[in-house]
Amino acid sequence: MKILGIDIGGSAFKGAPVDTKTGKLLAERHRVEVASPCTTAQGVAAAREIARHFNWKGPVGLGFPGIVVGDKIGAVGNLGDNWVNQNGAALFRRATRCPVKLYNDADAAGLAEMKFGAGRGNQGSVLMLTFGTGIGSALFYRGQLFPNAEMGWVPWRGKPFERFASAAVRKRLDLSWEEWAVRVNTYLAVMERILSPDLIIIGGGVSKKSDEFLKFIKAHAKVVPAKMHNEAGIVGAALAWEHAGK
Ligand code: BGC
């Protein structure tokens, strides 16, 4: 199937047509910057621009940085509060004039890594973490997704862990990779105590820089970088179409 995948991030919407059989992008991705926080009007305009850029008339899958139950948006991490409780699928359907499926962004990225990337064929318990503006998470057991696991929101010293160990925090505090990895290790220790995953996949923009930090990471589970890097979000958003049908 050919699906337009759109990955919604804290600072930009990124999209490309995806072949869901191969997991490959069918064209160079198109990126539209948005303000932070991003209003629904801005977000809807960004999605419209991406659909127009590809002159898209087919199905659209979107990865959204917050809880998505059915078509409805629940709690939102960093995009902006006016998305909360909106019918996200209806908003984007109107914007793109295309049929739409909306999934949590980390769940979407996890689907892509499980099908085409670092989790391929793994039948155990897998925790996919995406480090970006926040920390996204996706949980799989025997290849099945447990949706909307918000493991970046587990509290640490009175704040969600994502305010302590996200990639944005590393940049903001100008931490070295090693200093950041120490924080990530604290986080992974808590994740392992709660979930005992067999495999932890580190995704998000940092997955391209795994040479810099993986050597400092300590965990009982096997820890690997996401293979699809940032493309996992776009490919996974497209895969939401197949997954939703299951
Ligand atoms: C949100 C998650 C999202 C993650 C990554 C968090 O702030 O609560 O739903 O997956 O950021 O975007």
mmCIF file of C-alpha atoms and ligand atoms in Angstrom:
data_model
loop_
_atom_site.group_PDB
_atom_site.id
_atom_site.type_symbol
_atom_site.label_atom_id
_atom_site.label_comp_id
_atom_site.label_asym_id
_atom_site.label_seq_id
_atom_site.Cartn_x
_atom_site.Cartn_y
_atom_site.Cartn_z
ATOM 1 C CA MET A 1 0.000 0.000 0.000
ATOM 2 C CA LYS A 2 1.131 3.553 -0.652
ATOM 3 C CA ILE A 3 0.417 5.792 2.331
ATOM 4 C CA LEU A 4 1.487 9.348 3.085
ATOM 5 C CA GLY A 5 3.206 9.144 6.486
ATOM 6 C CA ILE A 6 3.444 12.305 8.591
ATOM 7 C CA ASP A 7 5.525 12.449 11.760
ATOM 8 C CA ILE A 8 4.478 15.294 14.050
ATOM 9 C CA GLY A 9 7.285 16.598 16.226
ATOM 10 C CA GLY A 10 7.676 19.396 18.740
ATOM 11 C CA SER A 11 9.315 21.665 16.153
ATOM 12 C CA ALA A 12 8.306 20.330 12.734
ATOM 13 C CA PHE A 13 5.908 18.134 10.754
ATOM 14 C CA LYS A 14 7.765 15.753 8.404
ATOM 15 C CA GLY A 15 6.119 13.637 5.747
ATOM 16 C CA ALA A 16 6.727 11.406 2.745
ATOM 17 C CA PRO A 17 4.850 8.777 0.778
ATOM 18 C CA VAL A 18 5.733 5.310 2.070
ATOM 19 C CA ASP A 19 5.543 1.861 0.529
ATOM 20 C CA THR A 20 4.264 -0.150 3.487
ATOM 21 C CA LYS A 21 5.450 -3.456 1.919
ATOM 22 C CA THR A 22 9.097 -2.428 1.862
ATOM 23 C CA GLY A 23 9.173 0.343 4.488
ATOM 24 C CA LYS A 24 10.868 2.645 1.988
ATOM 25 C CA LEU A 25 10.113 6.318 1.413
ATOM 26 C CA LEU A 26 8.921 6.859 -2.152
ATOM 27 C CA ALA A 27 10.100 10.469 -2.291
ATOM 28 C CA GLU A 28 12.311 12.818 -0.339
ATOM 29 C CA ARG A 29 10.625 13.832 2.884
ATOM 30 C CA HIS A 30 9.047 17.273 3.139
ATOM 31 C CA ARG A 31 9.493 19.204 6.378
ATOM 32 C CA VAL A 32 7.353 22.088 7.653
ATOM 33 C CA GLU A 33 8.579 23.965 10.721
ATOM 34 C CA VAL A 34 6.009 24.902 13.372
ATOM 35 C CA ALA A 35 6.155 27.173 16.398
ATOM 36 C CA SER A 36 6.429 25.771 19.896
ATOM 37 C CA PRO A 37 3.798 25.485 21.283
ATOM 38 C CA CYS A 38 2.033 24.731 18.000
ATOM 39 C CA THR A 39 -1.649 25.666 17.751
ATOM 40 C CA THR A 40 -4.134 23.306 16.105
ATOM 41 C CA ALA A 41 -4.553 25.835 13.272
ATOM 42 C CA GLN A 42 -0.808 25.814 12.590
ATOM 43 C CA GLY A 43 -0.585 22.046 12.807
ATOM 44 C CA VAL A 44 -3.507 21.546 10.477
ATOM 45 C CA ALA A 45 -1.926 23.990 7.990
ATOM 46 C CA ALA A 46 1.387 22.113 8.185
ATOM 47 C CA ALA A 47 -0.317 18.774 7.434
ATOM 48 C CA ARG A 48 -2.214 20.408 4.546
ATOM 49 C CA GLU A 49 1.040 21.772 3.131
ATOM 50 C CA ILE A 50 2.663 18.323 3.225
ATOM 51 C CA ALA A 51 -0.316 16.676 1.481
ATOM 52 C CA ARG A 52 -0.289 19.440 -1.165
ATOM 53 C CA HIS A 53 3.464 19.162 -1.658
ATOM 54 C CA PHE A 54 2.997 15.532 -2.750
ATOM 55 C CA ASN A 55 -0.320 16.289 -4.464
ATOM 56 C CA TRP A 56 -1.634 13.489 -2.248
ATOM 57 C CA LYS A 57 -5.072 11.951 -2.756
ATOM 58 C CA GLY A 58 -4.724 8.643 -0.898
ATOM 59 C CA PRO A 59 -4.663 7.505 2.747
ATOM 60 C CA VAL A 60 -2.654 9.503 5.299
ATOM 61 C CA GLY A 61 -1.175 8.149 8.557
ATOM 62 C CA LEU A 62 0.008 10.534 11.252
ATOM 63 C CA GLY A 63 2.172 9.976 14.310
ATOM 64 C CA PHE A 64 1.085 12.358 17.036
ATOM 65 C CA PRO A 65 3.171 13.314 20.121
ATOM 66 C CA GLY A 66 0.494 12.524 22.689
ATOM 67 C CA ILE A 67 -2.046 9.915 23.682
ATOM 68 C CA VAL A 68 -4.377 8.860 20.858
ATOM 69 C CA VAL A 69 -7.383 6.663 21.639
ATOM 70 C CA GLY A 70 -9.430 5.891 18.560
ATOM 71 C CA ASP A 71 -9.620 9.223 16.748
ATOM 72 C CA LYS A 72 -9.360 11.293 19.885
ATOM 73 C CA ILE A 73 -6.317 13.030 21.328
ATOM 74 C CA GLY A 74 -5.790 12.687 25.085
ATOM 75 C CA ALA A 75 -2.910 14.154 27.099
ATOM 76 C CA VAL A 76 -0.302 15.905 24.952
ATOM 77 C CA GLY A 77 3.393 16.056 25.793
ATOM 78 C CA ASN A 78 5.056 19.083 24.236
ATOM 79 C CA LEU A 79 3.054 20.160 21.191
ATOM 80 C CA GLY A 80 0.594 22.472 22.936
ATOM 81 C CA ASP A 81 -2.431 22.241 25.180
ATOM 82 C CA ASN A 82 -5.100 23.174 22.674
ATOM 83 C CA TRP A 83 -4.789 19.754 21.006
ATOM 84 C CA VAL A 84 -6.096 18.017 24.123
ATOM 85 C CA ASN A 85 -9.512 16.322 23.713
ATOM 86 C CA GLN A 86 -9.743 17.202 20.019
ATOM 87 C CA ASN A 87 -10.884 14.693 17.436
ATOM 88 C CA GLY A 88 -7.456 14.601 15.816
ATOM 89 C CA ALA A 89 -8.446 12.338 12.944
ATOM 90 C CA ALA A 90 -11.299 14.690 11.965
ATOM 91 C CA LEU A 91 -9.006 17.752 12.114
ATOM 92 C CA PHE A 92 -6.439 16.183 9.792
ATOM 93 C CA ARG A 93 -9.079 14.618 7.538
ATOM 94 C CA ARG A 94 -10.497 18.074 6.888
ATOM 95 C CA ALA A 95 -7.024 19.533 6.390
ATOM 96 C CA THR A 96 -5.783 16.966 3.892
ATOM 97 C CA ARG A 97 -9.152 15.943 2.378
ATOM 98 C CA CYS A 98 -7.888 12.396 2.617
ATOM 99 C CA PRO A 99 -8.791 9.413 4.817
ATOM 100 C CA VAL A 100 -6.684 9.607 7.961
ATOM 101 C CA LYS A 101 -5.390 7.360 10.757
ATOM 102 C CA LEU A 102 -3.770 8.876 13.823
ATOM 103 C CA TYR A 103 -1.430 7.001 16.199
ATOM 104 C CA ASN A 104 0.865 7.981 19.018
ATOM 105 C CA ASP A 105 4.228 8.922 17.417
ATOM 106 C CA ALA A 106 6.365 6.501 19.431
ATOM 107 C CA ASP A 107 3.905 3.651 18.838
ATOM 108 C CA ALA A 108 4.175 4.428 15.126
ATOM 109 C CA ALA A 109 7.991 4.495 15.215
ATOM 110 C CA GLY A 110 7.929 1.234 17.168
ATOM 111 C CA LEU A 111 5.728 -0.446 14.545
ATOM 112 C CA ALA A 112 8.289 0.526 11.899
ATOM 113 C CA GLU A 113 11.276 -0.763 13.885
ATOM 114 C CA MET A 114 9.466 -4.026 14.669
ATOM 115 C CA LYS A 115 8.556 -4.615 11.043
ATOM 116 C CA PHE A 116 11.655 -3.363 9.227
ATOM 117 C CA GLY A 117 14.295 -2.356 11.761
ATOM 118 C CA ALA A 118 16.024 -3.323 14.996
ATOM 119 C CA GLY A 119 13.066 -5.271 16.417
ATOM 120 C CA ARG A 120 12.385 -7.337 13.330
ATOM 121 C CA GLY A 121 11.468 -10.917 14.222
ATOM 122 C CA ASN A 122 11.789 -10.341 17.973
ATOM 123 C CA GLN A 123 9.106 -12.340 19.783
ATOM 124 C CA GLY A 124 10.115 -11.312 23.306
ATOM 125 C CA SER A 125 9.417 -8.099 25.180
ATOM 126 C CA VAL A 126 10.697 -4.979 23.450
ATOM 127 C CA LEU A 127 10.806 -1.416 24.713
ATOM 128 C CA MET A 128 11.301 1.199 22.016
ATOM 129 C CA LEU A 129 12.255 4.646 23.322
ATOM 130 C CA THR A 130 12.407 7.775 21.195
ATOM 131 C CA PHE A 131 14.563 10.606 22.492
ATOM 132 C CA GLY A 132 13.619 13.991 21.077
ATOM 133 C CA THR A 133 11.769 16.972 22.529
ATOM 134 C CA GLY A 134 10.286 14.452 24.977
ATOM 135 C CA ILE A 135 10.752 10.734 25.510
ATOM 136 C CA GLY A 136 8.316 8.537 23.621
ATOM 137 C CA SER A 137 7.853 4.843 24.261
ATOM 138 C CA ALA A 138 6.314 1.803 22.612
ATOM 139 C CA LEU A 139 5.965 -1.616 24.198
ATOM 140 C CA PHE A 140 5.770 -4.904 22.315
ATOM 141 C CA TYR A 141 5.333 -8.444 23.495
ATOM 142 C CA ARG A 142 5.410 -11.285 20.948
ATOM 143 C CA GLY A 143 5.228 -8.612 18.281
ATOM 144 C CA GLN A 144 1.991 -7.102 19.622
ATOM 145 C CA LEU A 145 1.813 -3.432 20.543
ATOM 146 C CA PHE A 146 0.560 -2.287 23.949
ATOM 147 C CA PRO A 147 -0.645 1.174 22.826
ATOM 148 C CA ASN A 148 -0.100 4.562 24.452
ATOM 149 C CA ALA A 149 2.494 3.483 26.999
ATOM 150 C CA GLU A 150 3.754 6.859 28.226
ATOM 151 C CA MET A 151 6.993 5.746 29.834
ATOM 152 C CA GLY A 152 8.583 9.165 29.375
ATOM 153 C CA TRP A 153 6.107 10.395 31.966
ATOM 154 C CA VAL A 154 7.220 8.134 34.770
ATOM 155 C CA PRO A 155 8.127 10.668 37.472
ATOM 156 C CA TRP A 156 11.678 11.319 38.566
ATOM 157 C CA ARG A 157 12.378 13.846 41.336
ATOM 158 C CA GLY A 158 8.919 15.355 40.952
ATOM 159 C CA LYS A 159 9.018 15.763 37.162
ATOM 160 C CA PRO A 160 8.433 13.449 34.227
ATOM 161 C CA PHE A 161 11.632 11.594 33.239
ATOM 162 C CA GLU A 162 11.481 13.259 29.826
ATOM 163 C CA ARG A 163 12.374 16.572 31.484
ATOM 164 C CA PHE A 164 15.517 14.929 32.862
ATOM 165 C CA ALA A 165 16.812 12.753 30.053
ATOM 166 C CA SER A 166 15.329 13.769 26.667
ATOM 167 C CA ALA A 167 17.552 14.778 23.753
ATOM 168 C CA ALA A 168 16.225 18.337 24.121
ATOM 169 C CA VAL A 169 17.483 18.436 27.721
ATOM 170 C CA ARG A 170 20.939 17.309 26.545
ATOM 171 C CA LYS A 171 21.057 20.222 24.116
ATOM 172 C CA ARG A 172 19.550 22.768 26.489
ATOM 173 C CA LEU A 173 21.979 21.954 29.317
ATOM 174 C CA ASP A 174 24.839 21.440 26.863
ATOM 175 C CA LEU A 175 25.576 18.006 28.357
ATOM 176 C CA SER A 176 28.344 15.857 26.903
ATOM 177 C CA TRP A 177 27.201 12.511 25.471
ATOM 178 C CA GLU A 178 28.635 10.815 28.543
ATOM 179 C CA GLU A 179 26.806 13.151 30.960
ATOM 180 C CA TRP A 180 23.590 12.562 29.070
ATOM 181 C CA ALA A 181 24.162 8.791 29.030
ATOM 182 C CA VAL A 182 24.447 8.822 32.837
ATOM 183 C CA ARG A 183 20.944 10.306 32.941
ATOM 184 C CA VAL A 184 19.687 7.797 30.396
ATOM 185 C CA ASN A 185 21.175 4.989 32.521
ATOM 186 C CA THR A 186 19.188 6.198 35.534
ATOM 187 C CA TYR A 187 16.083 6.131 33.370
ATOM 188 C CA LEU A 188 16.819 2.702 31.909
ATOM 189 C CA ALA A 189 17.375 1.278 35.411
ATOM 190 C CA VAL A 190 13.844 2.384 36.346
ATOM 191 C CA MET A 191 12.423 1.049 33.064
ATOM 192 C CA GLU A 192 14.122 -2.306 33.628
ATOM 193 C CA ARG A 193 12.866 -2.519 37.214
ATOM 194 C CA ILE A 194 9.306 -1.989 35.968
ATOM 195 C CA LEU A 195 9.270 -3.826 32.626
ATOM 196 C CA SER A 196 12.236 -6.243 32.333
ATOM 197 C CA PRO A 197 12.378 -5.914 28.543
ATOM 198 C CA ASP A 198 14.570 -8.317 26.549
ATOM 199 C CA LEU A 199 15.465 -5.616 24.070
ATOM 200 C CA ILE A 200 15.601 -1.825 24.307
ATOM 201 C CA ILE A 201 15.656 0.117 21.032
ATOM 202 C CA ILE A 202 16.894 3.698 21.243
ATOM 203 C CA GLY A 203 15.207 5.822 18.594
ATOM 204 C CA GLY A 204 14.696 9.472 17.712
ATOM 205 C CA GLY A 205 17.312 11.812 16.248
ATOM 206 C CA VAL A 206 19.983 10.509 18.670
ATOM 207 C CA SER A 207 19.874 7.056 17.053
ATOM 208 C CA LYS A 208 22.116 8.458 14.298
ATOM 209 C CA LYS A 209 24.694 9.361 16.948
ATOM 210 C CA SER A 210 24.775 5.989 18.701
ATOM 211 C CA ASP A 211 28.575 5.781 18.288
ATOM 212 C CA GLU A 212 28.813 8.747 20.643
ATOM 213 C CA PHE A 213 26.736 7.430 23.523
ATOM 214 C CA LEU A 214 26.024 3.703 23.289
ATOM 215 C CA LYS A 215 29.421 2.909 24.815
ATOM 216 C CA PHE A 216 28.319 4.668 28.029
ATOM 217 C CA ILE A 217 24.922 2.936 28.266
ATOM 218 C CA LYS A 218 24.517 0.280 30.955
ATOM 219 C CA ALA A 219 21.526 -2.045 31.111
ATOM 220 C CA HIS A 220 20.764 -5.732 31.608
ATOM 221 C CA ALA A 221 18.758 -5.883 28.414
ATOM 222 C CA LYS A 222 20.336 -5.693 24.998
ATOM 223 C CA VAL A 223 20.326 -2.027 23.944
ATOM 224 C CA VAL A 224 20.464 -1.206 20.233
ATOM 225 C CA PRO A 225 19.962 1.944 18.162
ATOM 226 C CA ALA A 226 16.904 2.197 15.933
ATOM 227 C CA LYS A 227 17.876 1.100 12.423
ATOM 228 C CA MET A 228 15.495 3.383 10.623
ATOM 229 C CA HIS A 229 16.662 6.467 12.498
ATOM 230 C CA ASN A 230 14.298 9.393 12.046
ATOM 231 C CA GLU A 231 12.489 7.709 9.169
ATOM 232 C CA ALA A 232 10.851 5.325 11.646
ATOM 233 C CA GLY A 233 8.337 8.047 12.564
ATOM 234 C CA ILE A 234 7.188 8.589 8.975
ATOM 235 C CA VAL A 235 7.212 4.909 7.983
ATOM 236 C CA GLY A 236 5.442 3.962 11.226
ATOM 237 C CA ALA A 237 2.773 6.614 10.737
ATOM 238 C CA ALA A 238 2.016 4.974 7.392
ATOM 239 C CA LEU A 239 1.968 1.518 9.015
ATOM 240 C CA ALA A 240 -0.773 2.741 11.363
ATOM 241 C CA TRP A 241 -3.128 2.031 8.474
ATOM 242 C CA GLU A 242 -2.319 -1.672 8.423
ATOM 243 C CA HIS A 243 -2.154 -1.911 12.190
ATOM 244 C CA ALA A 244 -5.497 -0.213 12.760
ATOM 245 C CA GLY A 245 -7.126 -2.871 10.591
ATOM 246 C CA LYS A 246 -5.927 -5.669 12.871
HETATM 247 C C1 BGC B 1 4.307 12.459 24.873
HETATM 248 C C2 BGC B 1 4.270 11.120 24.183
HETATM 249 C C3 BGC B 1 5.142 11.162 22.948
HETATM 250 C C4 BGC B 1 6.534 11.605 23.308
HETATM 251 C C5 BGC B 1 7.425 11.737 22.098
HETATM 252 C C6 BGC B 1 5.748 12.821 25.155
HETATM 253 O O1 BGC B 1 5.805 14.078 25.751
HETATM 254 O O2 BGC B 1 3.579 12.424 26.077
HETATM 255 O O3 BGC B 1 2.941 10.803 23.832
HETATM 256 O O4 BGC B 1 5.175 9.895 22.369
HETATM 257 O O5 BGC B 1 6.502 12.850 23.963
HETATM 258 O O6 BGC B 1 6.938 12.680 21.202
#
